[in-house]
PDB file of C-alpha atoms in Angstrom:
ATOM      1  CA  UNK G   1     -24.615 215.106 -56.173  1.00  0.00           C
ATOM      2  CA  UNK G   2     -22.162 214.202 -53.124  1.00  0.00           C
ATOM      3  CA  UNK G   3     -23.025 218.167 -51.590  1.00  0.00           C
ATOM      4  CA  UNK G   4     -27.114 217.106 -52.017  1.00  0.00           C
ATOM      5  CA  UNK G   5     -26.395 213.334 -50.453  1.00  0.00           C
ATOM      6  CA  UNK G   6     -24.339 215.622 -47.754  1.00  0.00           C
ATOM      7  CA  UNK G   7     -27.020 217.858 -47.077  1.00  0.00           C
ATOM      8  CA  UNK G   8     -29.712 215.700 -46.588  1.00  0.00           C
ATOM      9  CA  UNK G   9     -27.517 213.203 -44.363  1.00  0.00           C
ATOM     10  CA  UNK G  10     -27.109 216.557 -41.945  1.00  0.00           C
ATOM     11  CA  UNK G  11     -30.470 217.309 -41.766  1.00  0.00           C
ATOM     12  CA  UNK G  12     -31.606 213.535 -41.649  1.00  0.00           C
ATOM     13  CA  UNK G  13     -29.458 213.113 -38.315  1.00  0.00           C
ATOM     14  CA  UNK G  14     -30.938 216.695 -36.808  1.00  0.00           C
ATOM     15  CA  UNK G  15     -34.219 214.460 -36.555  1.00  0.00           C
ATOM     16  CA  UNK G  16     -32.281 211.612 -35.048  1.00  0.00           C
ATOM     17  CA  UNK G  17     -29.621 212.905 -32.657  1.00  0.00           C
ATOM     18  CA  UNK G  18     -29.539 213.058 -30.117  1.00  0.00           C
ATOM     19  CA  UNK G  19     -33.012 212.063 -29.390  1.00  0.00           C
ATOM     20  CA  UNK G  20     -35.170 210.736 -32.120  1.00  0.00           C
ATOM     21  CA  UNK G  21     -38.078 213.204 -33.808  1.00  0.00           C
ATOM     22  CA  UNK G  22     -37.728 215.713 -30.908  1.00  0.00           C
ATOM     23  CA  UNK G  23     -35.777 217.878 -33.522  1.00  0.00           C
ATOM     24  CA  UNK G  24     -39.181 218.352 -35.134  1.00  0.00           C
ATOM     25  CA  UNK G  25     -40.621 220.538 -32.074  1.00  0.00           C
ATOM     26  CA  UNK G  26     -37.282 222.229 -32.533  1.00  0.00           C
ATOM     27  CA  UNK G  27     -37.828 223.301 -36.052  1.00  0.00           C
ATOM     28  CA  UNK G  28     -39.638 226.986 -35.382  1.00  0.00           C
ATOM     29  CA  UNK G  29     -36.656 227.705 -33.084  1.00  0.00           C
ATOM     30  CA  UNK G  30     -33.915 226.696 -35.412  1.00  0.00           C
ATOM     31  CA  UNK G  31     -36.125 228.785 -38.366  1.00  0.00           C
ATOM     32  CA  UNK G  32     -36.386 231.704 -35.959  1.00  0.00           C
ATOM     33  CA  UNK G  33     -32.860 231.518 -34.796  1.00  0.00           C
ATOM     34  CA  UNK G  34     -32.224 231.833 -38.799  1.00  0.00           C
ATOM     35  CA  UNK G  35     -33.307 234.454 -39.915  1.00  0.00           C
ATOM     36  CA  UNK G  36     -32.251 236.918 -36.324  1.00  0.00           C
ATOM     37  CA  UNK G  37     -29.175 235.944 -37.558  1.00  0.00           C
ATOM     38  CA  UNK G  38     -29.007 236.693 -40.761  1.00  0.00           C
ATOM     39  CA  UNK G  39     -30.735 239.779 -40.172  1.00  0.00           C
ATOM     40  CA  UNK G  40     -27.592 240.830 -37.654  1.00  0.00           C
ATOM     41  CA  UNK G  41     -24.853 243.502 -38.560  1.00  0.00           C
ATOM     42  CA  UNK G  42     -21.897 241.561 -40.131  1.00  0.00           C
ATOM     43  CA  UNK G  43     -23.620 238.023 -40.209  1.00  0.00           C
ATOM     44  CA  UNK G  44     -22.174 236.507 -42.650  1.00  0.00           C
ATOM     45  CA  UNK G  45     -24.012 234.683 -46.044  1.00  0.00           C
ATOM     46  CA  UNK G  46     -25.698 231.354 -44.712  1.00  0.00           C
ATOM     47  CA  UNK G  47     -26.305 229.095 -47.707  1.00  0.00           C
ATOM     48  CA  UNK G  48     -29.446 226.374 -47.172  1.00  0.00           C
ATOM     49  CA  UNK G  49     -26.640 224.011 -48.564  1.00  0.00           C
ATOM     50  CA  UNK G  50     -23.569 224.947 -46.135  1.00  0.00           C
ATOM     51  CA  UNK G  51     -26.395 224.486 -42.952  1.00  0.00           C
ATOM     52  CA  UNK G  52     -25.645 221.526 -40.637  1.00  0.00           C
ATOM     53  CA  UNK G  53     -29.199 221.755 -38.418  1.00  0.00           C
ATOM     54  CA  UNK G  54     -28.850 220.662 -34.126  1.00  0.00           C
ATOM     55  CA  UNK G  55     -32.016 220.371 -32.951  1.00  0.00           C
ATOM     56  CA  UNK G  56     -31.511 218.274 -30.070  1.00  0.00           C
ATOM     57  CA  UNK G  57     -29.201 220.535 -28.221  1.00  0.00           C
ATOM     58  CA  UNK G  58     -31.705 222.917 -26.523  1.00  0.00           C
ATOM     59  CA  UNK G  59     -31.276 221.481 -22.965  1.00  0.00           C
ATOM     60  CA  UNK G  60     -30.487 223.240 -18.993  1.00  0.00           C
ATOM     61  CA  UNK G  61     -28.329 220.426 -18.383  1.00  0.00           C
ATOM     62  CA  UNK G  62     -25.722 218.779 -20.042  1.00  0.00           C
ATOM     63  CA  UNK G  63     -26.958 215.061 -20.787  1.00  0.00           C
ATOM     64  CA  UNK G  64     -24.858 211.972 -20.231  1.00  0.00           C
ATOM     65  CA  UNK G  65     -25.054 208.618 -20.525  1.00  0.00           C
ATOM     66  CA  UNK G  66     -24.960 207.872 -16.718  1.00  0.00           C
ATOM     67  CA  UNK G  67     -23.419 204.085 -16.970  1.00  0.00           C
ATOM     68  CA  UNK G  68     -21.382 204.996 -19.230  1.00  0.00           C
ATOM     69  CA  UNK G  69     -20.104 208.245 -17.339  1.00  0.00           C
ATOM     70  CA  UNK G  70     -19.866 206.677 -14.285  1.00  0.00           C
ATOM     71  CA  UNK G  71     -18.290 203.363 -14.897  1.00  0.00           C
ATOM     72  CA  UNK G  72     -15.716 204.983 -16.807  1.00  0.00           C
ATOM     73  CA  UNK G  73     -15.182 207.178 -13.574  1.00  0.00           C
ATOM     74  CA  UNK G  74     -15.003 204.495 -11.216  1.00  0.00           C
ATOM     75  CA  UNK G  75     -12.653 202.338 -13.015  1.00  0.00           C
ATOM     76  CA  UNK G  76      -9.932 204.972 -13.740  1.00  0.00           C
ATOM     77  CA  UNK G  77     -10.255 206.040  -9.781  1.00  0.00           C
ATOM     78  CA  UNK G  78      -9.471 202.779  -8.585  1.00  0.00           C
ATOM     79  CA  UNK G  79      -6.942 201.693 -11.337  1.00  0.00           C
ATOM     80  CA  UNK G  80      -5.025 204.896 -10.422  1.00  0.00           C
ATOM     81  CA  UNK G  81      -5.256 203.669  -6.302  1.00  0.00           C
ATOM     82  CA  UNK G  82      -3.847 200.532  -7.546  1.00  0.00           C
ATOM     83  CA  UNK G  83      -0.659 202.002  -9.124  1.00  0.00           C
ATOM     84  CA  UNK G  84      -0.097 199.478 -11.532  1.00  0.00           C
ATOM     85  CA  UNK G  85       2.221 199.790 -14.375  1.00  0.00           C
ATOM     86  CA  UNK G  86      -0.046 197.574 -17.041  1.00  0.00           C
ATOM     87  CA  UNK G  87      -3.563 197.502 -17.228  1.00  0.00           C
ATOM     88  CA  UNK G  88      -5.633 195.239 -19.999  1.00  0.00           C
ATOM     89  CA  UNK G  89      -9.246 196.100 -21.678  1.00  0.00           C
ATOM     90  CA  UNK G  90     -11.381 193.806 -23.029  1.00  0.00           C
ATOM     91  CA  UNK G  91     -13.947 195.708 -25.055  1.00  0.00           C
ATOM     92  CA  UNK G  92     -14.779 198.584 -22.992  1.00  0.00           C
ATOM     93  CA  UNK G  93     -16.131 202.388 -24.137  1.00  0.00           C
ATOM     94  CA  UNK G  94     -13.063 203.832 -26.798  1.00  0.00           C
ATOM     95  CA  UNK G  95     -13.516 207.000 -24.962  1.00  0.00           C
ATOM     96  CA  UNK G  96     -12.436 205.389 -21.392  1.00  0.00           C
ATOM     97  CA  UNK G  97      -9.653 203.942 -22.715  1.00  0.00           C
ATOM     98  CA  UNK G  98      -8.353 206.955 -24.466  1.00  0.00           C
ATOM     99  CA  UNK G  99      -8.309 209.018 -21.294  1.00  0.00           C
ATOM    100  CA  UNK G 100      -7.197 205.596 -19.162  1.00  0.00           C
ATOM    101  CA  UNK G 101      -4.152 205.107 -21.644  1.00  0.00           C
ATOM    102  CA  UNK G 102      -2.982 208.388 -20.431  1.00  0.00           C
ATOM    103  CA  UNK G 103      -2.813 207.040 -16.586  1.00  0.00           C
ATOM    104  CA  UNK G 104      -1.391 203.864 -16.823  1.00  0.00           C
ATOM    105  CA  UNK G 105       0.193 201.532 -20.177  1.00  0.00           C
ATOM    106  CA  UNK G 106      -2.564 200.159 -21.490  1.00  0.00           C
ATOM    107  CA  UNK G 107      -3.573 196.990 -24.223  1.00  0.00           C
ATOM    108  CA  UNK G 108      -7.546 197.127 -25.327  1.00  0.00           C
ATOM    109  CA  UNK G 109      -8.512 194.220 -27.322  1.00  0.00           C
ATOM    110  CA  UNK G 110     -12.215 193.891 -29.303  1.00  0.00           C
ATOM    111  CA  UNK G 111     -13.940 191.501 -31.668  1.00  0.00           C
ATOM    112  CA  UNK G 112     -13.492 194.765 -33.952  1.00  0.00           C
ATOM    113  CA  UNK G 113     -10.260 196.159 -33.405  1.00  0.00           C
ATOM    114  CA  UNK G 114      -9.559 200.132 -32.655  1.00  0.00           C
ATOM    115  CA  UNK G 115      -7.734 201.642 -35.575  1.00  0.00           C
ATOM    116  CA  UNK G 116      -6.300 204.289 -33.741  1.00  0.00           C
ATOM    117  CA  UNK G 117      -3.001 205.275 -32.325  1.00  0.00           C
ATOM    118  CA  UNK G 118      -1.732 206.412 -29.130  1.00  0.00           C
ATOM    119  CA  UNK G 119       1.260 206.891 -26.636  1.00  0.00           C
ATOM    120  CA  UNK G 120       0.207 204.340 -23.663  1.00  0.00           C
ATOM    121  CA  UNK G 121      -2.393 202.493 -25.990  1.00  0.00           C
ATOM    122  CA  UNK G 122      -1.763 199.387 -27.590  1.00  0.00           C
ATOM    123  CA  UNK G 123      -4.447 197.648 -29.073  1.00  0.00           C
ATOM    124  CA  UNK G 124      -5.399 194.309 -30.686  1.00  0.00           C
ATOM    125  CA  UNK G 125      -8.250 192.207 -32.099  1.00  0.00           C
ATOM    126  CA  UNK G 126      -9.357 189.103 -30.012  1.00  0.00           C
ATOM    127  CA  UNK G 127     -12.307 187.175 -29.422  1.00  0.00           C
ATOM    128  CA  UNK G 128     -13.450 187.298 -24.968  1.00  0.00           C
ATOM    129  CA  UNK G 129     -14.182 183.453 -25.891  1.00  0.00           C
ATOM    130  CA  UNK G 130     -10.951 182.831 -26.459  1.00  0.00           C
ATOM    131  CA  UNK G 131      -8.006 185.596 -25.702  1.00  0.00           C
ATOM    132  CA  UNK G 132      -4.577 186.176 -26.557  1.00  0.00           C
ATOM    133  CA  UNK G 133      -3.474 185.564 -23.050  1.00  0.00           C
ATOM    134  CA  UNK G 134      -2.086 182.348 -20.617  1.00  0.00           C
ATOM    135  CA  UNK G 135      -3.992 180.862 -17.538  1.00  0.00           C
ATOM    136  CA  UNK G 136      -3.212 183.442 -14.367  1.00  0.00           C
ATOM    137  CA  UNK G 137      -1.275 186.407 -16.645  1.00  0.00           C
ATOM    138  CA  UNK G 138      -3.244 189.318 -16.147  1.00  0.00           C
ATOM    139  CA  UNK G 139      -2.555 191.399 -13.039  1.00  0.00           C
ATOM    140  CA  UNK G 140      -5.260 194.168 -13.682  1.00  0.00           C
ATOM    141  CA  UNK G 141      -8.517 193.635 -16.416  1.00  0.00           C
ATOM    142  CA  UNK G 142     -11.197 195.386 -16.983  1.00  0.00           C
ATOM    143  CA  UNK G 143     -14.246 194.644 -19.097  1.00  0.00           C
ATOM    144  CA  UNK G 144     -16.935 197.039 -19.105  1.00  0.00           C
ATOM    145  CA  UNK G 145     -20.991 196.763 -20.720  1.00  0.00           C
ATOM    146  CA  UNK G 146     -19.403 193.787 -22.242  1.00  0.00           C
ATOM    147  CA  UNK G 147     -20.251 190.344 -21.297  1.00  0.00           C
ATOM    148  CA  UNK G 148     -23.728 190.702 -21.347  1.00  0.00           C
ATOM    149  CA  UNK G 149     -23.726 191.215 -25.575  1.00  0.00           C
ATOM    150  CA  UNK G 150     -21.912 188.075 -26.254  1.00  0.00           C
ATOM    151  CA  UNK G 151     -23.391 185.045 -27.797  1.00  0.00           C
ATOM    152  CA  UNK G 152     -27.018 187.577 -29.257  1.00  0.00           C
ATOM    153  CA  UNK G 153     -25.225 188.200 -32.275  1.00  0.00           C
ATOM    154  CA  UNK G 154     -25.132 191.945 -32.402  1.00  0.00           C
ATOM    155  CA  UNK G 155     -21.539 192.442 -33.123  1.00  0.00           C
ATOM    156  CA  UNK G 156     -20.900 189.691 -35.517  1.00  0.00           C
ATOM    157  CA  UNK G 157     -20.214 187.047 -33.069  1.00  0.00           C
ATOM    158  CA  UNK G 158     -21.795 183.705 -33.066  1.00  0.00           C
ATOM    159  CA  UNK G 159     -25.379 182.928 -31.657  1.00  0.00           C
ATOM    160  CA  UNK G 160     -24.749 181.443 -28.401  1.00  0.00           C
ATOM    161  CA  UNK G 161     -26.938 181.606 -25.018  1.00  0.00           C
ATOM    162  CA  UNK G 162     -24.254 180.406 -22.923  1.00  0.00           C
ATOM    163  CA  UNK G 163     -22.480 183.788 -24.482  1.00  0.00           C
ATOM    164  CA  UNK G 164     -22.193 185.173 -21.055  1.00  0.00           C
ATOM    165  CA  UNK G 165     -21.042 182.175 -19.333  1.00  0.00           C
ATOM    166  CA  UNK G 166     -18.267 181.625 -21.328  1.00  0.00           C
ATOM    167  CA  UNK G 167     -17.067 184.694 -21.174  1.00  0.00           C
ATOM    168  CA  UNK G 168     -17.177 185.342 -17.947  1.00  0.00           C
ATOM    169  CA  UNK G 169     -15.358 181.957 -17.402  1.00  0.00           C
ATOM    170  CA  UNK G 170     -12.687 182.848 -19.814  1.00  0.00           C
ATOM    171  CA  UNK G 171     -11.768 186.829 -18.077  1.00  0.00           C
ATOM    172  CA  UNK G 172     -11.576 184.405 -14.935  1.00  0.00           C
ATOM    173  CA  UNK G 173      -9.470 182.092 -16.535  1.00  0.00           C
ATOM    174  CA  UNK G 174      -6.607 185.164 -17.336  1.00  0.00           C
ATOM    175  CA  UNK G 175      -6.383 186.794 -13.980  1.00  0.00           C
ATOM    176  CA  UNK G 176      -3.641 186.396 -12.169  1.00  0.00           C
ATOM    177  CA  UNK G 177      -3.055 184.989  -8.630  1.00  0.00           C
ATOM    178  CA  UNK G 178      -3.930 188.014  -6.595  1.00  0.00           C
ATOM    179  CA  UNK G 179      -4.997 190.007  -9.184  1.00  0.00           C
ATOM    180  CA  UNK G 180      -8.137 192.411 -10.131  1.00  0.00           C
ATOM    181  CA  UNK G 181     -11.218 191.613 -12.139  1.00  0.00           C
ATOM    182  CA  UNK G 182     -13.497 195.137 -13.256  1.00  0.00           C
ATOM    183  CA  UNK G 183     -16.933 194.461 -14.410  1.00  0.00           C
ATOM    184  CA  UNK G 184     -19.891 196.360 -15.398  1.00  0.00           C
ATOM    185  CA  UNK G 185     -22.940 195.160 -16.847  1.00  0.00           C
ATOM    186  CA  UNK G 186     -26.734 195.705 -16.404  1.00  0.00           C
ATOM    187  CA  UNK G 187     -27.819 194.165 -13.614  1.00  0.00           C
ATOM    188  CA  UNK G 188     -32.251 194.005 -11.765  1.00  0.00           C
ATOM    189  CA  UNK G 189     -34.950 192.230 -13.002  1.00  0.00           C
ATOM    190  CA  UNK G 190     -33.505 189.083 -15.123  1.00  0.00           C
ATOM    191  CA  UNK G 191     -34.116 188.889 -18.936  1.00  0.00           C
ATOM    192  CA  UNK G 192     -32.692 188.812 -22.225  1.00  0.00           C
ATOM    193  CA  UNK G 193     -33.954 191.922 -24.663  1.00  0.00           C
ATOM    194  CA  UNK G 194     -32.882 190.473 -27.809  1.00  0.00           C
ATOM    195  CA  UNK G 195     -30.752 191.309 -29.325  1.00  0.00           C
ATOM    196  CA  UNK G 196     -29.629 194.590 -27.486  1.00  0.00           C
ATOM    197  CA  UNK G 197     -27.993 192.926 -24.222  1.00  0.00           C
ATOM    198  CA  UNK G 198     -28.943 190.438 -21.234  1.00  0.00           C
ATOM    199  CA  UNK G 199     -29.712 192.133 -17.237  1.00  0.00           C
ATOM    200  CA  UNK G 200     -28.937 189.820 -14.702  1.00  0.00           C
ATOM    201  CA  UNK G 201     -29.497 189.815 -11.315  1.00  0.00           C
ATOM    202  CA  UNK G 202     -26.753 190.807  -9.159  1.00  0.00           C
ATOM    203  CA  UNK G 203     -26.430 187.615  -7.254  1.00  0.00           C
ATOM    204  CA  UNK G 204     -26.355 185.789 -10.648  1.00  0.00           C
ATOM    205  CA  UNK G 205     -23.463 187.690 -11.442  1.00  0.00           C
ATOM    206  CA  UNK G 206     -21.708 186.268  -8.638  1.00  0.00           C
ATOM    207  CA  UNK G 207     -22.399 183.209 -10.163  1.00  0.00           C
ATOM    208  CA  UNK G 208     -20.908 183.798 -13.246  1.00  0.00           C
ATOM    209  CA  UNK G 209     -17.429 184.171 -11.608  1.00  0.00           C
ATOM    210  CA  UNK G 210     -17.183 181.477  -8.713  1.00  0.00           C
ATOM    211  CA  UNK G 211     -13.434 181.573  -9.585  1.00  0.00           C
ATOM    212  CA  UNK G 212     -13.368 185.381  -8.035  1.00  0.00           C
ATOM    213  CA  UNK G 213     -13.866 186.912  -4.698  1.00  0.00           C
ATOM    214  CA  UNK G 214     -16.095 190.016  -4.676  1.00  0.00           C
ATOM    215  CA  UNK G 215     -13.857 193.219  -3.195  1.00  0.00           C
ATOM    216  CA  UNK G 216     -16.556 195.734  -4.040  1.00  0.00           C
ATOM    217  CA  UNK G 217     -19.973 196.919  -5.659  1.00  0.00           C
ATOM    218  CA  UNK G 218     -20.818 199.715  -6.542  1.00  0.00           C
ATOM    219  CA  UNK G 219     -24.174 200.684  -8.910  1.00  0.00           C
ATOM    220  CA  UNK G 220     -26.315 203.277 -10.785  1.00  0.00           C
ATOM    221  CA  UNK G 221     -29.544 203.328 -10.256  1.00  0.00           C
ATOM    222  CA  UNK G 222     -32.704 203.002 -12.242  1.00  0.00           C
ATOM    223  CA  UNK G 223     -32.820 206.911 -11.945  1.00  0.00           C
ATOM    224  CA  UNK G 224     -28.948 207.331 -12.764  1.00  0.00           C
ATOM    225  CA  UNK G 225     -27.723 207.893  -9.646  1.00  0.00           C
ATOM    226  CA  UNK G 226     -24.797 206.530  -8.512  1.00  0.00           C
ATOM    227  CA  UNK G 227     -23.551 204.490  -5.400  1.00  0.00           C
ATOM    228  CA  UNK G 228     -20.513 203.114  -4.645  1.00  0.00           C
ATOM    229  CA  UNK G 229     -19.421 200.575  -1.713  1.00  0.00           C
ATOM    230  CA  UNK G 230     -22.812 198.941  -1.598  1.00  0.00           C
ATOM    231  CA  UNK G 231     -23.957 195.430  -0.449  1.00  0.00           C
ATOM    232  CA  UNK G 232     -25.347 193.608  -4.031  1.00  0.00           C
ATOM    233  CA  UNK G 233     -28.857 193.014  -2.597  1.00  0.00           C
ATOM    234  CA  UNK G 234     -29.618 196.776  -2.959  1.00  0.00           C
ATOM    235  CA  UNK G 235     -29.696 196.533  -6.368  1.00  0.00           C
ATOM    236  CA  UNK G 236     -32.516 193.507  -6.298  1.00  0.00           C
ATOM    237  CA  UNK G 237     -34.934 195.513  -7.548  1.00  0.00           C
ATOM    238  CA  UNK G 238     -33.744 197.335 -10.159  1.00  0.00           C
ATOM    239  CA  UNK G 239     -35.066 197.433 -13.486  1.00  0.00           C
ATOM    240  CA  UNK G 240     -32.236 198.311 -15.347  1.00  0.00           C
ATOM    241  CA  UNK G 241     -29.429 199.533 -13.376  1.00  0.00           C
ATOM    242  CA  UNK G 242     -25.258 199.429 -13.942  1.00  0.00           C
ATOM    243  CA  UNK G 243     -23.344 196.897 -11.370  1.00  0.00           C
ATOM    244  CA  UNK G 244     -20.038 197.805 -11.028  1.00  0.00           C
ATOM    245  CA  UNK G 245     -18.370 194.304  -9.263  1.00  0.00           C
ATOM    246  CA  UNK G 246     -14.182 194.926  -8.159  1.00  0.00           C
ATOM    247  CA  UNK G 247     -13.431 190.885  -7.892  1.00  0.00           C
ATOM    248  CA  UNK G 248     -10.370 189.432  -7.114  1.00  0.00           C
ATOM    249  CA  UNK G 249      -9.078 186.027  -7.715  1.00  0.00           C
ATOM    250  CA  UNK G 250      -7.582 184.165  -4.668  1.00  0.00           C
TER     251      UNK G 250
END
């Protein structure tokens, strides 16, 4: 019974991942690609209940999540300019983190805390309404496709619209004299899609942290593409791009 519920779980997520249904176009392929290689000298015995179908794969590029991929790249480039010997996370992609621990000590804390162990990696549960740290401790934070979740309930946390707000004003509240604020989140044409995430404006970002100078923004585009050392107003008209905002607080 657990092999059959295994099975069909493997061949339930070929028609999901990595994009949904296009595994069915897939399927004469994956059939054809069958039985050439069963029919090949030394193949060895394929049972249907040993198969694990990937029907998405079948690309001539490698595909990435660009703000992901990207904001993951230009955080670790300028933490490593910064040479800093303790950097905090509030919440950002597991995966940058990992590979960040390995550059510089790191603590990541998240409303669902990261079972998982490693040298350089410390990490804790906490709430970005109301973290484990004094007023003006923080030398280096970072908080990554974050802020712009908080208060729609997707996560577990508490229905709030002034989500964003608050947390914003509570990252502000934990950086230190002098010391660096990272921030991604979606930024053009200003909405709420419930209950996925928020896109604000890039001036209303600014907004959201009047306690914080801006050093730098940098952005991906509505077609992926990334910028860096840009002037906030050329990302106006995006409909949904990444704004990467380096503040610092006076």
């Amino acid at each position: 019974m657990k092999l059959l519920a295994k099975v069909l779980k493997h061949w339930l997520l070929a028609f999901l991942y990595p994009r949904p249904l296009l595994g069915i176009l897939y399927l004469p392929r994956f059939f054809n690609h069958w039985f050439r290689y069963a029919g090949e000298t030394g193949a060895e015995k394929i049972r249907v209940l040993d198969m694990q179908p990937c029907l998405g794969d079948w690309s001539t590029h490698t595909p990435f999540d660009a703000h992901y991929f990207y904001q993951g790249a230009w955080l670790a480039r300028r933490i490593g300019a910064a040479e800093i010997a303790k950097h905090v996370d509030i919440g950002s992609s597991v995966l940058t983190i990992s590979v960040l621990s390995a550059q510089v000590e790191t603590v990541f804390v998240d409303y669902r805390p990261l079972k998982a162990s490693l040298p350089g990696l410390t990490s804790i549960a906490g709430n970005i309404l109301n973290l484990p740290f004094p007023d003006d401790s923080i030398e280096s934070l970072s908080c990554l496709h974050v802020i712009e979740h908080i208060g729609l309930g997707r996560y577990g946390d508490p229905i709030d619209p002034y989500g964003s707000t608050k947390a914003a004003r509570e990252l502000q509240r934990i950086v230190s004299r002098g010391g660096n604020l990272f921030i991604s989140l979606p930024v053009g044409r200003e909405r709420v899609c419930f209950n996925a995430h928020r896109v604000h404006s890039p001036i209303s970002v600014l907004k959201l942290f009047p306690d914080m100078k801006l050093i730098e923004f940098s952005y991906v585009d509505d077609a992926g593409q990334y910028s860096e050392k840009r002037a906030v107003e050329a990302a106006n008209d995006f409909e949904y791009g990444c704004g990467l905002f380096h503040f610092q607080k006076p």
